[in-house]
Amino acid sequence: MEWLTYMFLWQIKLASVKLAMKYMQRVSAELEQVDAGSEEEDLIVQGVRFAFRVHQFAGGFDAETMKAFSELRDKARTCHRHQQEQQRFMCRSATMP
């Protein structure tokens, strides 16, 4: 009976990892469609929080899910750089006569 419980738990963890992968792929796709700003930041935070919780529950990610997480991380970095560039541009525009 113990092996059956273990098998169910393993299947739940595996399904959670697959769900996290799909969610991160969805967040990545949404990031390409939203304007820069707080909505973009909220999407990134939600995606990373969910991924972290699943990672903790499942004890790690498989290679496919790790790839989706890396893609989300890269998009978050790109978005952050873009926001910084916009802020610098706004600051320069505000200080010019």
Coordinates of C-alpha atoms in Angstrom, one line a residue:
M1 CA 0.0 0.0 0.0
E2 CA 2.9 2.4 0.7
W3 CA 4.2 2.1 -2.8
L4 CA 0.8 3.1 -4.1
T5 CA 0.9 6.2 -2.0
Y6 CA 4.4 7.0 -3.3
M7 CA 3.2 6.4 -6.9
F8 CA 0.3 8.9 -6.5
L9 CA 2.6 11.5 -4.9
W10 CA 5.1 11.1 -7.7
Q11 CA 2.4 11.6 -10.3
I12 CA 1.1 14.7 -8.6
K13 CA 4.6 16.1 -8.5
L14 CA 5.2 15.4 -12.1
A15 CA 1.9 16.9 -13.1
S16 CA 2.7 20.0 -11.0
V17 CA 6.0 20.4 -12.8
K18 CA 4.3 20.1 -16.2
L19 CA 1.7 22.7 -15.1
A20 CA 4.5 25.0 -14.1
M21 CA 6.1 24.6 -17.4
K22 CA 2.9 25.5 -19.3
Y23 CA 2.3 28.4 -17.0
M24 CA 5.7 29.9 -17.5
Q25 CA 5.3 29.4 -21.3
R26 CA 2.0 31.3 -21.1
V27 CA 3.6 34.1 -19.1
S28 CA 6.4 34.4 -21.6
A29 CA 3.9 34.6 -24.4
E30 CA 1.8 37.2 -22.6
L31 CA 4.9 39.3 -21.9
E32 CA 5.4 39.7 -25.7
Q33 CA 1.9 41.2 -26.0
V34 CA 1.6 43.6 -23.0
D35 CA 3.0 47.1 -22.7
A36 CA 6.0 47.7 -20.5
G37 CA 5.0 48.7 -17.0
S38 CA 3.4 47.4 -13.9
E39 CA 1.3 44.8 -15.7
E40 CA 4.4 43.3 -17.2
E41 CA 6.1 43.3 -13.8
D42 CA 3.1 41.6 -12.2
L43 CA 3.1 38.8 -14.8
I44 CA 6.8 38.1 -14.2
V45 CA 6.4 38.1 -10.4
Q46 CA 3.4 35.8 -10.6
G47 CA 5.2 33.4 -12.9
V48 CA 8.3 33.3 -10.8
R49 CA 6.4 32.8 -7.6
F50 CA 4.4 29.9 -9.0
A51 CA 7.4 28.3 -10.5
F52 CA 9.3 28.6 -7.1
R53 CA 6.4 27.0 -5.2
V54 CA 6.2 24.1 -7.7
H55 CA 10.0 23.7 -7.6
Q56 CA 9.9 23.5 -3.8
F57 CA 6.9 21.0 -3.8
A58 CA 8.3 18.8 -6.5
G59 CA 11.9 18.9 -5.4
G60 CA 13.1 20.4 -8.7
F61 CA 12.3 20.8 -12.3
D62 CA 12.8 18.5 -15.3
A63 CA 14.9 19.7 -18.2
E64 CA 11.9 21.0 -20.2
T65 CA 10.6 23.0 -17.3
M66 CA 14.1 24.4 -16.5
K67 CA 14.3 25.6 -20.1
A68 CA 10.9 27.4 -19.8
F69 CA 12.1 29.0 -16.5
S70 CA 15.3 30.1 -18.2
E71 CA 13.3 31.7 -21.1
L72 CA 11.1 33.5 -18.6
R73 CA 14.2 34.7 -16.7
D74 CA 15.7 36.0 -19.9
K75 CA 12.5 37.8 -20.8
A76 CA 12.3 39.3 -17.3
R77 CA 15.9 40.6 -17.7
T78 CA 15.1 42.1 -21.1
C79 CA 12.0 43.8 -19.7
H80 CA 14.0 45.2 -16.8
R81 CA 16.7 46.6 -19.1
H82 CA 14.0 48.1 -21.3
Q83 CA 12.3 49.8 -18.3
Q84 CA 15.7 51.2 -17.2
E85 CA 16.4 52.6 -20.6
Q86 CA 12.9 54.2 -20.7
Q87 CA 13.5 55.8 -17.3
R88 CA 16.9 57.2 -18.3
F89 CA 15.3 58.6 -21.5
M90 CA 12.5 60.2 -19.4
C91 CA 15.1 61.7 -17.0
R92 CA 17.2 63.1 -19.8
S93 CA 14.1 64.6 -21.5
A94 CA 13.0 66.2 -18.2
T95 CA 16.3 67.8 -17.6
M96 CA 16.8 69.2 -21.1
P97 CA 15.6 72.8 -21.6

